[in-house]
Every structure is written in structure tokens, then in C-alpha cells.
mmCIF file of C-alpha atoms and ligand atoms in Angstrom:
data_model
loop_
_atom_site.group_PDB
_atom_site.id
_atom_site.type_symbol
_atom_site.label_atom_id
_atom_site.label_comp_id
_atom_site.label_asym_id
_atom_site.label_seq_id
_atom_site.Cartn_x
_atom_site.Cartn_y
_atom_site.Cartn_z
ATOM 1 C CA MET T 1 -0.103 -0.010 0.022
ATOM 2 C CA THR T 2 1.265 3.511 -0.760
ATOM 3 C CA SER T 3 2.512 5.425 2.279
ATOM 4 C CA VAL T 4 0.290 8.254 3.420
ATOM 5 C CA LEU T 5 3.386 10.801 3.577
ATOM 6 C CA PRO T 6 5.875 11.245 0.681
ATOM 7 C CA GLY T 7 9.590 10.935 1.164
ATOM 8 C CA PRO T 8 11.554 14.194 1.374
ATOM 9 C CA GLY T 9 12.347 14.110 -2.275
ATOM 10 C CA ASP T 10 8.964 13.163 -3.450
ATOM 11 C CA PRO T 11 6.068 15.314 -4.771
ATOM 12 C CA PRO T 12 3.218 15.837 -2.405
ATOM 13 C CA ARG T 13 0.673 12.814 -1.965
ATOM 14 C CA ILE T 14 -2.662 13.515 -3.615
ATOM 15 C CA MET T 15 -5.611 13.053 -1.200
ATOM 16 C CA ALA T 16 -8.891 12.595 -3.224
ATOM 17 C CA VAL T 17 -12.095 14.103 -1.656
ATOM 18 C CA LEU T 18 -14.901 11.582 -1.365
ATOM 19 C CA ASN T 19 -17.862 13.299 0.232
ATOM 20 C CA ALA T 20 -20.597 10.643 1.063
ATOM 21 C CA THR T 21 -22.991 13.709 1.683
ATOM 22 C CA PRO T 22 -25.865 15.002 -0.169
ATOM 23 C CA ASP T 23 -24.813 18.633 0.634
ATOM 24 C CA SER T 24 -21.118 19.139 -0.012
ATOM 25 C CA PHE T 25 -20.226 22.747 -1.041
ATOM 26 C CA SER T 26 -18.065 21.594 -3.846
ATOM 27 C CA GLY T 27 -21.071 20.012 -5.651
ATOM 28 C CA ASP T 28 -19.780 16.644 -5.959
ATOM 29 C CA GLY T 29 -20.957 14.811 -2.806
ATOM 30 C CA ARG T 30 -22.815 11.673 -3.514
ATOM 31 C CA PRO T 31 -23.948 8.766 -1.344
ATOM 32 C CA GLY T 32 -23.798 4.942 -2.457
ATOM 33 C CA GLN T 33 -22.691 3.663 -5.703
ATOM 34 C CA GLY T 34 -21.925 7.085 -7.145
ATOM 35 C CA LEU T 35 -19.155 7.607 -4.677
ATOM 36 C CA ILE T 36 -17.600 4.281 -5.302
ATOM 37 C CA GLU T 37 -17.451 5.141 -8.968
ATOM 38 C CA LEU T 38 -15.859 8.487 -8.003
ATOM 39 C CA ALA T 39 -13.439 6.621 -5.865
ATOM 40 C CA LYS T 40 -12.403 4.347 -8.606
ATOM 41 C CA ARG T 41 -11.748 7.203 -10.883
ATOM 42 C CA ALA T 42 -9.639 8.926 -8.346
ATOM 43 C CA VAL T 43 -7.521 5.809 -8.080
ATOM 44 C CA ALA T 44 -7.254 5.379 -11.834
ATOM 45 C CA GLU T 45 -6.159 9.053 -12.055
ATOM 46 C CA GLY T 46 -3.288 8.739 -9.549
ATOM 47 C CA ALA T 47 -4.620 9.426 -6.134
ATOM 48 C CA ASP T 48 -2.366 8.301 -3.264
ATOM 49 C CA VAL T 49 -4.925 8.630 -0.398
ATOM 50 C CA LEU T 50 -8.738 8.577 -0.241
ATOM 51 C CA ASP T 51 -10.421 10.968 2.090
ATOM 52 C CA LEU T 52 -13.939 9.845 2.900
ATOM 53 C CA GLY T 53 -16.336 12.195 4.641
ATOM 54 C CA ALA T 54 -20.018 11.785 5.585
ATOM 55 C CA GLU T 55 -20.800 15.050 7.128
ATOM 56 C CA SER T 56 -20.377 18.244 5.324
ATOM 57 C CA THR T 57 -18.215 20.893 6.892
ATOM 58 C CA ARG T 58 -19.639 23.689 4.758
ATOM 59 C CA PRO T 59 -20.848 26.662 7.045
ATOM 60 C CA GLY T 60 -24.502 26.457 7.412
ATOM 61 C CA SER T 61 -24.641 22.663 6.503
ATOM 62 C CA THR T 62 -27.011 20.446 8.483
ATOM 63 C CA PRO T 63 -25.258 18.663 11.363
ATOM 64 C CA VAL T 64 -25.482 14.892 11.132
ATOM 65 C CA SER T 65 -25.896 12.469 14.142
ATOM 66 C CA ALA T 66 -23.028 9.980 14.772
ATOM 67 C CA GLU T 67 -25.499 7.198 13.960
ATOM 68 C CA GLU T 68 -26.432 8.528 10.560
ATOM 69 C CA GLU T 69 -22.775 9.415 9.972
ATOM 70 C CA VAL T 70 -21.647 5.774 10.762
ATOM 71 C CA ALA T 71 -24.466 4.501 8.584
ATOM 72 C CA ARG T 72 -23.424 6.640 5.490
ATOM 73 C CA LEU T 73 -19.726 5.453 6.064
ATOM 74 C CA GLU T 74 -20.551 1.724 6.537
ATOM 75 C CA SER T 75 -22.587 1.753 3.259
ATOM 76 C CA VAL T 76 -19.381 2.781 1.383
ATOM 77 C CA LEU T 77 -16.202 2.032 3.409
ATOM 78 C CA PRO T 78 -15.662 -1.573 2.586
ATOM 79 C CA ALA T 79 -15.729 -0.908 -1.222
ATOM 80 C CA VAL T 80 -13.514 2.044 -0.711
ATOM 81 C CA LEU T 81 -11.098 0.116 1.346
ATOM 82 C CA ALA T 82 -11.095 -2.653 -1.242
ATOM 83 C CA LEU T 83 -9.457 -0.145 -3.607
ATOM 84 C CA GLY T 84 -6.063 -0.679 -1.885
ATOM 85 C CA LEU T 85 -5.243 2.898 -0.992
ATOM 86 C CA PRO T 86 -4.772 4.283 2.433
ATOM 87 C CA VAL T 87 -8.152 5.720 3.496
ATOM 88 C CA SER T 88 -8.644 8.927 5.553
ATOM 89 C CA ILE T 89 -11.862 9.553 7.466
ATOM 90 C CA ASP T 90 -12.971 13.262 7.595
ATOM 91 C CA THR T 91 -14.930 13.372 11.101
ATOM 92 C CA GLN T 92 -15.041 15.285 14.182
ATOM 93 C CA LYS T 93 -16.752 12.456 16.351
ATOM 94 C CA PRO T 94 -14.778 9.945 18.287
ATOM 95 C CA ARG T 95 -17.374 7.326 17.711
ATOM 96 C CA VAL T 96 -17.277 7.503 13.940
ATOM 97 C CA ALA T 97 -13.446 7.655 13.979
ATOM 98 C CA GLU T 98 -13.369 4.431 16.154
ATOM 99 C CA THR T 99 -15.588 2.534 13.731
ATOM 100 C CA ALA T 100 -13.789 3.662 10.552
ATOM 101 C CA LEU T 101 -10.315 2.946 12.030
ATOM 102 C CA ALA T 102 -11.411 -0.398 13.312
ATOM 103 C CA ALA T 103 -12.599 -1.289 9.770
ATOM 104 C CA GLY T 104 -9.268 -0.279 8.189
ATOM 105 C CA ALA T 105 -8.867 3.426 7.728
ATOM 106 C CA VAL T 106 -5.644 4.814 8.596
ATOM 107 C CA VAL T 107 -5.928 8.525 8.867
ATOM 108 C CA LEU T 108 -8.076 10.772 10.929
ATOM 109 C CA ASN T 109 -8.912 14.010 9.360
ATOM 110 C CA ASP T 110 -10.199 16.464 11.954
ATOM 111 C CA VAL T 111 -11.166 19.822 10.695
ATOM 112 C CA SER T 112 -12.284 21.129 14.044
ATOM 113 C CA GLY T 113 -9.001 21.546 15.841
ATOM 114 C CA LEU T 114 -9.774 18.947 18.346
ATOM 115 C CA ALA T 115 -13.001 20.335 19.396
ATOM 116 C CA ASP T 116 -13.614 16.958 20.943
ATOM 117 C CA PRO T 117 -10.248 15.904 22.433
ATOM 118 C CA GLY T 118 -11.400 12.188 22.332
ATOM 119 C CA LEU T 119 -10.547 12.045 18.800
ATOM 120 C CA ALA T 120 -6.840 12.290 19.578
ATOM 121 C CA ARG T 121 -7.079 9.303 22.087
ATOM 122 C CA VAL T 122 -8.907 7.298 19.377
ATOM 123 C CA ALA T 123 -6.136 8.247 16.920
ATOM 124 C CA ALA T 124 -3.538 7.096 19.567
ATOM 125 C CA GLU T 125 -5.247 3.791 20.273
ATOM 126 C CA HIS T 126 -5.162 2.853 16.602
ATOM 127 C CA ASN T 127 -1.804 4.477 15.938
ATOM 128 C CA ALA T 128 -3.596 6.411 13.037
ATOM 129 C CA TYR T 129 -2.212 9.414 11.444
ATOM 130 C CA LEU T 130 -4.110 12.592 12.666
ATOM 131 C CA VAL T 131 -4.628 15.709 10.675
ATOM 132 C CA LEU T 132 -4.976 18.679 12.916
ATOM 133 C CA THR T 133 -6.570 21.744 11.247
ATOM 134 C CA HIS T 134 -6.440 25.296 12.293
ATOM 135 C CA ASN T 135 -9.962 26.507 12.490
ATOM 136 C CA GLY T 136 -10.873 30.044 13.049
ATOM 137 C CA TRP T 137 -8.846 33.309 13.212
ATOM 138 C CA ARG T 138 -7.488 35.565 15.613
ATOM 139 C CA THR T 139 -4.303 37.147 14.207
ATOM 140 C CA GLU T 140 -1.939 35.900 11.611
ATOM 141 C CA ARG T 141 0.669 35.669 14.188
ATOM 142 C CA GLU T 142 -1.314 33.085 16.006
ATOM 143 C CA VAL T 143 -1.809 30.432 13.402
ATOM 144 C CA LEU T 144 1.428 28.627 13.939
ATOM 145 C CA PRO T 145 1.486 28.829 17.829
ATOM 146 C CA GLU T 146 -2.176 27.604 17.695
ATOM 147 C CA LEU T 147 -1.163 24.638 15.404
ATOM 148 C CA GLN T 148 1.729 23.855 17.634
ATOM 149 C CA ALA T 149 -0.426 23.814 20.640
ATOM 150 C CA LEU T 150 -2.855 21.467 18.874
ATOM 151 C CA ALA T 151 0.227 19.230 18.121
ATOM 152 C CA GLU T 152 1.284 19.273 21.865
ATOM 153 C CA GLN T 153 -2.263 18.358 22.862
ATOM 154 C CA ALA T 154 -2.222 15.392 20.486
ATOM 155 C CA LEU T 155 1.262 14.216 21.584
ATOM 156 C CA HIS T 156 0.104 14.451 25.204
ATOM 157 C CA ALA T 157 -3.071 12.185 24.234
ATOM 158 C CA GLY T 158 -0.516 9.571 22.978
ATOM 159 C CA VAL T 159 -0.450 10.208 19.376
ATOM 160 C CA ALA T 160 3.055 9.412 18.034
ATOM 161 C CA GLU T 161 5.063 12.292 16.659
ATOM 162 C CA GLU T 162 5.495 10.713 13.189
ATOM 163 C CA ARG T 163 1.633 10.326 13.022
ATOM 164 C CA LEU T 164 0.852 14.115 13.222
ATOM 165 C CA ILE T 165 0.092 16.229 10.074
ATOM 166 C CA LEU T 166 -0.670 19.826 10.355
ATOM 167 C CA ASP T 167 -3.292 21.767 8.118
ATOM 168 C CA PRO T 168 -3.657 25.618 8.141
ATOM 169 C CA GLY T 169 -7.293 25.310 7.330
ATOM 170 C CA LEU T 170 -7.793 27.431 4.401
ATOM 171 C CA GLY T 171 -11.535 28.793 4.436
ATOM 172 C CA PHE T 172 -12.177 27.489 8.047
ATOM 173 C CA GLY T 173 -13.211 30.545 9.868
ATOM 174 C CA LYS T 174 -11.175 32.745 7.687
ATOM 175 C CA THR T 175 -11.897 35.398 5.173
ATOM 176 C CA ALA T 176 -10.693 35.213 1.699
ATOM 177 C CA GLU T 177 -7.846 37.629 2.511
ATOM 178 C CA GLN T 178 -6.827 35.583 5.636
ATOM 179 C CA SER T 179 -6.712 32.336 3.370
ATOM 180 C CA LEU T 180 -4.678 33.918 0.827
ATOM 181 C CA GLY T 181 -2.282 35.148 3.541
ATOM 182 C CA VAL T 182 -1.981 31.717 5.067
ATOM 183 C CA LEU T 183 -1.114 30.372 1.748
ATOM 184 C CA ARG T 184 1.215 33.007 0.995
ATOM 185 C CA ASP T 185 3.108 32.279 4.280
ATOM 186 C CA LEU T 186 2.954 28.509 4.075
ATOM 187 C CA ASP T 187 6.703 28.288 4.127
ATOM 188 C CA SER T 188 6.951 29.321 7.700
ATOM 189 C CA LEU T 189 4.416 26.507 8.452
ATOM 190 C CA THR T 190 6.365 23.798 6.352
ATOM 191 C CA ALA T 191 9.667 24.955 7.811
ATOM 192 C CA LEU T 192 8.586 23.798 11.283
ATOM 193 C CA GLY T 193 9.230 20.268 9.839
ATOM 194 C CA TRP T 194 5.815 18.690 10.481
ATOM 195 C CA PRO T 195 4.082 17.308 7.295
ATOM 196 C CA VAL T 196 1.647 19.830 6.011
ATOM 197 C CA LEU T 197 -1.724 19.068 4.418
ATOM 198 C CA VAL T 198 -3.381 21.874 2.242
ATOM 199 C CA GLY T 199 -6.917 21.880 1.096
ATOM 200 C CA ALA T 200 -7.434 24.652 -1.381
ATOM 201 C CA SER T 201 -9.448 22.823 -3.974
ATOM 202 C CA ARG T 202 -12.595 24.650 -5.046
ATOM 203 C CA LYS T 203 -12.750 26.725 -1.954
ATOM 204 C CA GLY T 204 -14.629 29.892 -1.502
ATOM 205 C CA PHE T 205 -11.452 32.176 -1.478
ATOM 206 C CA ILE T 206 -10.753 31.163 -5.086
ATOM 207 C CA GLY T 207 -14.341 31.977 -5.914
ATOM 208 C CA GLN T 208 -13.903 35.278 -4.525
ATOM 209 C CA VAL T 209 -10.623 36.129 -6.281
ATOM 210 C CA LEU T 210 -11.887 34.806 -9.734
ATOM 211 C CA ASP T 211 -15.556 35.614 -9.135
ATOM 212 C CA LEU T 212 -16.483 31.942 -10.162
ATOM 213 C CA PRO T 213 -18.816 29.251 -8.715
ATOM 214 C CA ALA T 214 -17.393 26.075 -7.312
ATOM 215 C CA ASN T 215 -17.715 24.169 -10.584
ATOM 216 C CA GLU T 216 -15.517 26.737 -12.250
ATOM 217 C CA ARG T 217 -12.490 26.706 -9.926
ATOM 218 C CA LEU T 218 -10.265 24.127 -11.640
ATOM 219 C CA GLU T 219 -7.607 26.582 -12.674
ATOM 220 C CA GLY T 220 -7.682 28.444 -9.330
ATOM 221 C CA SER T 221 -7.309 25.228 -7.475
ATOM 222 C CA LEU T 222 -4.458 24.137 -9.579
ATOM 223 C CA ALA T 223 -2.595 27.460 -8.873
ATOM 224 C CA CYS T 224 -2.950 27.034 -5.282
ATOM 225 C CA ALA T 225 -1.948 23.343 -5.580
ATOM 226 C CA ALA T 226 1.280 24.488 -7.347
ATOM 227 C CA ILE T 227 1.837 27.181 -4.723
ATOM 228 C CA ALA T 228 1.550 24.728 -1.822
ATOM 229 C CA THR T 229 3.773 22.097 -3.535
ATOM 230 C CA LEU T 230 6.485 24.908 -4.086
ATOM 231 C CA LYS T 231 6.279 25.881 -0.376
ATOM 232 C CA GLY T 232 6.738 22.206 0.834
ATOM 233 C CA ALA T 233 3.158 20.800 1.441
ATOM 234 C CA SER T 234 3.181 17.078 1.793
ATOM 235 C CA ILE T 235 -0.328 16.238 1.075
ATOM 236 C CA LEU T 236 -2.858 18.071 -1.226
ATOM 237 C CA ARG T 237 -6.567 17.430 -0.656
ATOM 238 C CA VAL T 238 -8.166 17.893 -4.047
ATOM 239 C CA HIS T 239 -11.348 17.208 -6.022
ATOM 240 C CA ASP T 240 -9.657 17.033 -9.453
ATOM 241 C CA VAL T 241 -7.153 14.353 -9.189
ATOM 242 C CA LYS T 242 -5.578 13.990 -12.530
ATOM 243 C CA ALA T 243 -4.979 17.648 -13.023
ATOM 244 C CA SER T 244 -3.645 18.055 -9.589
ATOM 245 C CA VAL T 245 -1.168 15.139 -9.859
ATOM 246 C CA ARG T 246 0.356 16.913 -13.052
ATOM 247 C CA ALA T 247 0.405 20.312 -11.415
ATOM 248 C CA ALA T 248 2.017 19.062 -8.226
ATOM 249 C CA ARG T 249 4.700 17.059 -10.224
ATOM 250 C CA MET T 250 5.348 20.058 -12.415
ATOM 251 C CA ALA T 251 5.859 22.493 -9.337
ATOM 252 C CA TRP T 252 7.748 19.898 -7.534
ATOM 253 C CA ALA T 253 10.165 19.825 -10.295
ATOM 254 C CA VAL T 254 10.561 23.516 -10.274
ATOM 255 C CA ARG T 255 11.205 23.465 -6.532
ATOM 256 C CA GLY T 256 14.151 21.136 -6.975
ATOM 257 C CA THR T 257 14.947 20.599 -3.243
ATOM 258 C CA PRO T 258 13.708 18.075 -0.666
ATOM 259 C CA ARG T 259 11.272 19.268 1.940
ATOM 260 C CA VAL T 260 12.241 19.681 5.530
ATOM 261 C CA SER T 261 11.722 16.207 7.366
ATOM 262 C CA GLN T 262 10.676 15.627 10.811
ATOM 263 C CA SER T 263 14.102 14.140 11.544
ATOM 264 C CA THR T 264 15.775 17.530 11.118
ATOM 265 C CA ARG T 265 12.987 19.293 13.189
ATOM 266 C CA ARG T 266 14.643 19.289 16.432
HETATM 267 N N1 LIG Q 301 -11.833 21.076 3.563
HETATM 268 C C1 LIG Q 301 -12.900 20.670 3.563
HETATM 269 C C2 LIG Q 301 -13.234 19.315 4.211
HETATM 270 N N2 LIG Q 301 -12.295 18.806 4.890
HETATM 271 N N3 LIG Q 301 -9.995 18.639 5.598
HETATM 272 C C3 LIG Q 301 -8.745 19.107 5.823
HETATM 273 N N4 LIG Q 301 -7.903 18.517 6.460
HETATM 274 N N5 LIG Q 301 -8.456 20.357 5.212
HETATM 275 C C4 LIG Q 301 -9.341 21.006 4.438
HETATM 276 O O1 LIG Q 301 -9.060 22.163 3.964
HETATM 277 C C5 LIG Q 301 -10.769 20.582 4.270
HETATM 278 C C6 LIG Q 301 -11.099 19.263 4.871
HETATM 279 C C7 LIG Q 301 -14.010 21.318 2.731
HETATM 280 O O2 LIG Q 301 -14.133 20.899 1.513
HETATM 281 P P1 LIG Q 301 -15.205 19.760 0.996
HETATM 282 O O3 LIG Q 301 -14.960 18.366 1.523
HETATM 283 O O4 LIG Q 301 -15.207 19.644 -0.600
HETATM 284 O O5 LIG Q 301 -16.653 20.279 1.442
HETATM 285 P P2 LIG Q 301 -17.733 19.654 2.388
HETATM 286 O O6 LIG Q 301 -16.966 19.613 3.715
HETATM 287 O O7 LIG Q 301 -18.814 20.705 2.238
HETATM 288 O O8 LIG Q 301 -18.108 18.327 1.918
#
């Protein structure tokens, strides 16, 4: 199975978005067989990791109970796991995380910034990767320390250092200007040496810059993918796999130097 993280000399891993939700902002959420077809296509187009979510994180989306989230996941997870790539679960609920990791998922993708600290304990128990996302905004200077504080919290809960992945949370509680600033300064985050995940694909800040709806944001998303790659991101979370693989490989060739690795972090 491909590893979740790239080696220091490899281009970023491409994480394909799979939304088992009827109300995803990006417009391609789909339950059941449609999602499995989407997953197969992502594999054929060169995805490295599949990120499966059963609750939309879109502002204003309807909250889903743990029971409903588990039911949505269970209807597709075995078929997605059978495709042979590492599977990530986009959830904020320890109960949902527990079920998915027990079934074979290997990454917990938490966009809430450990709103429920129980999630870190579940990741630790299963030795799963844990994506810690910066959610909200106070000042630009506080993004890095807040992410580091989340990392410390996860380490304290027993998550192994080499299992942590940090995400600056583009669009999460941030204006377009703030998201652009975070992407502009991504080097300062990747320089810390933790693997960094960037989810820019089809986000609202791209729509605001280009004045385009979600289904017209491919080029803007690729520009962001290239910038994140140049600045040392380890994982790109994307909707358009084939185009993103190419953009990342090209930007990585231009970068020409390995990314800072955890082993040199301290
Ligand atoms: N963005 C979304 C969802 N999950 N996870 C991480 N780690 N980083 C992100 O930036 C991120 C994420 C929102 O995108 P999408 O899944 O397309 O929409 P929705 O949550 O409405 O289904």
C-alpha cells in the first residue's frame, strides 16, 4: 500500500476528496454507488490517499448524528478500502472515528481543531495518522502557535510524533484575505518540519478572487496546488485528481529541493 506521507524528495501525496454527503459545498458529494465510482476514478487518475467524509463541513450545513454518519460510512467504506489505497476519515466524532479505524482506515482528518479531544485518544489507540486543522482566526501571528499547541495536545494524548499532520485550514473561519495570507506564508509552517496538508480545492476564497462558482474553480485550485507544492506541502486534498497530480509534479520539479523532514526538526 502507498504510504500516507511522501519521502523528502517526493512530490506531495494527492488526497482525493470523497464526500458521502448530499450537501457538499463543492457540488460533488454523493452517497452510495456514485461515490464508489468516484473513488475508482480517483485511483485510476493517480490518487495516493482517499479522504472519505460523511458530514459536510460547509458553513450552514445540516449537522448529522453519529448514527447517521456511521450508517453513511458503513454503506461505502468496505468498497473504498478494497481499492487498496490508504483511507482517511473526515470526521469530528470519536465514535465515527473508532468505527472507521477499526474497519481499516488509517488517517483521522479532523477539521475542528480537536473540538472533541477524544479524537486524539482514538487516533493514539489505533496508531492512526491525525490531521490537525487550524480552524478560526484571531491574528496571523497566532496560526503557527495555535497549530503547535494542537500538536502538543495530540502528543500528550498519546499520538506518536510521526503520525501528526498539520493543516492551516484554508477557508475555515477565515476570510478570503486571511486564507490567501496563510497560503502566501505557508513556508513558515512547512519550515517547522511537520508534514503539512493543504485543502484549497474549489474553496470560496478562489471563487472570490476569480468571481467564479465552485464548478468553475479548477484553474484557481491548480494554481494553489502548485504554490502549496513549491512551499513544501506534503499532502494536497483535491477534487480534481488527474490535473492536480500533474500540477504538483510540475511544481515539485521547479522546487528542486527536498522538503524539511521531521528528523531534522529538532
Ligand atoms: N476542507 C474541507 C473538508 N475537509 N479537511 C482538511 N484537512 N483540510 C481542508 O481544507 C478541508 C477538509 C471542505 O471541502 P469539501 O470536503 O469539498 O466540502 P464539504 O465539507 O462541504 O463536504
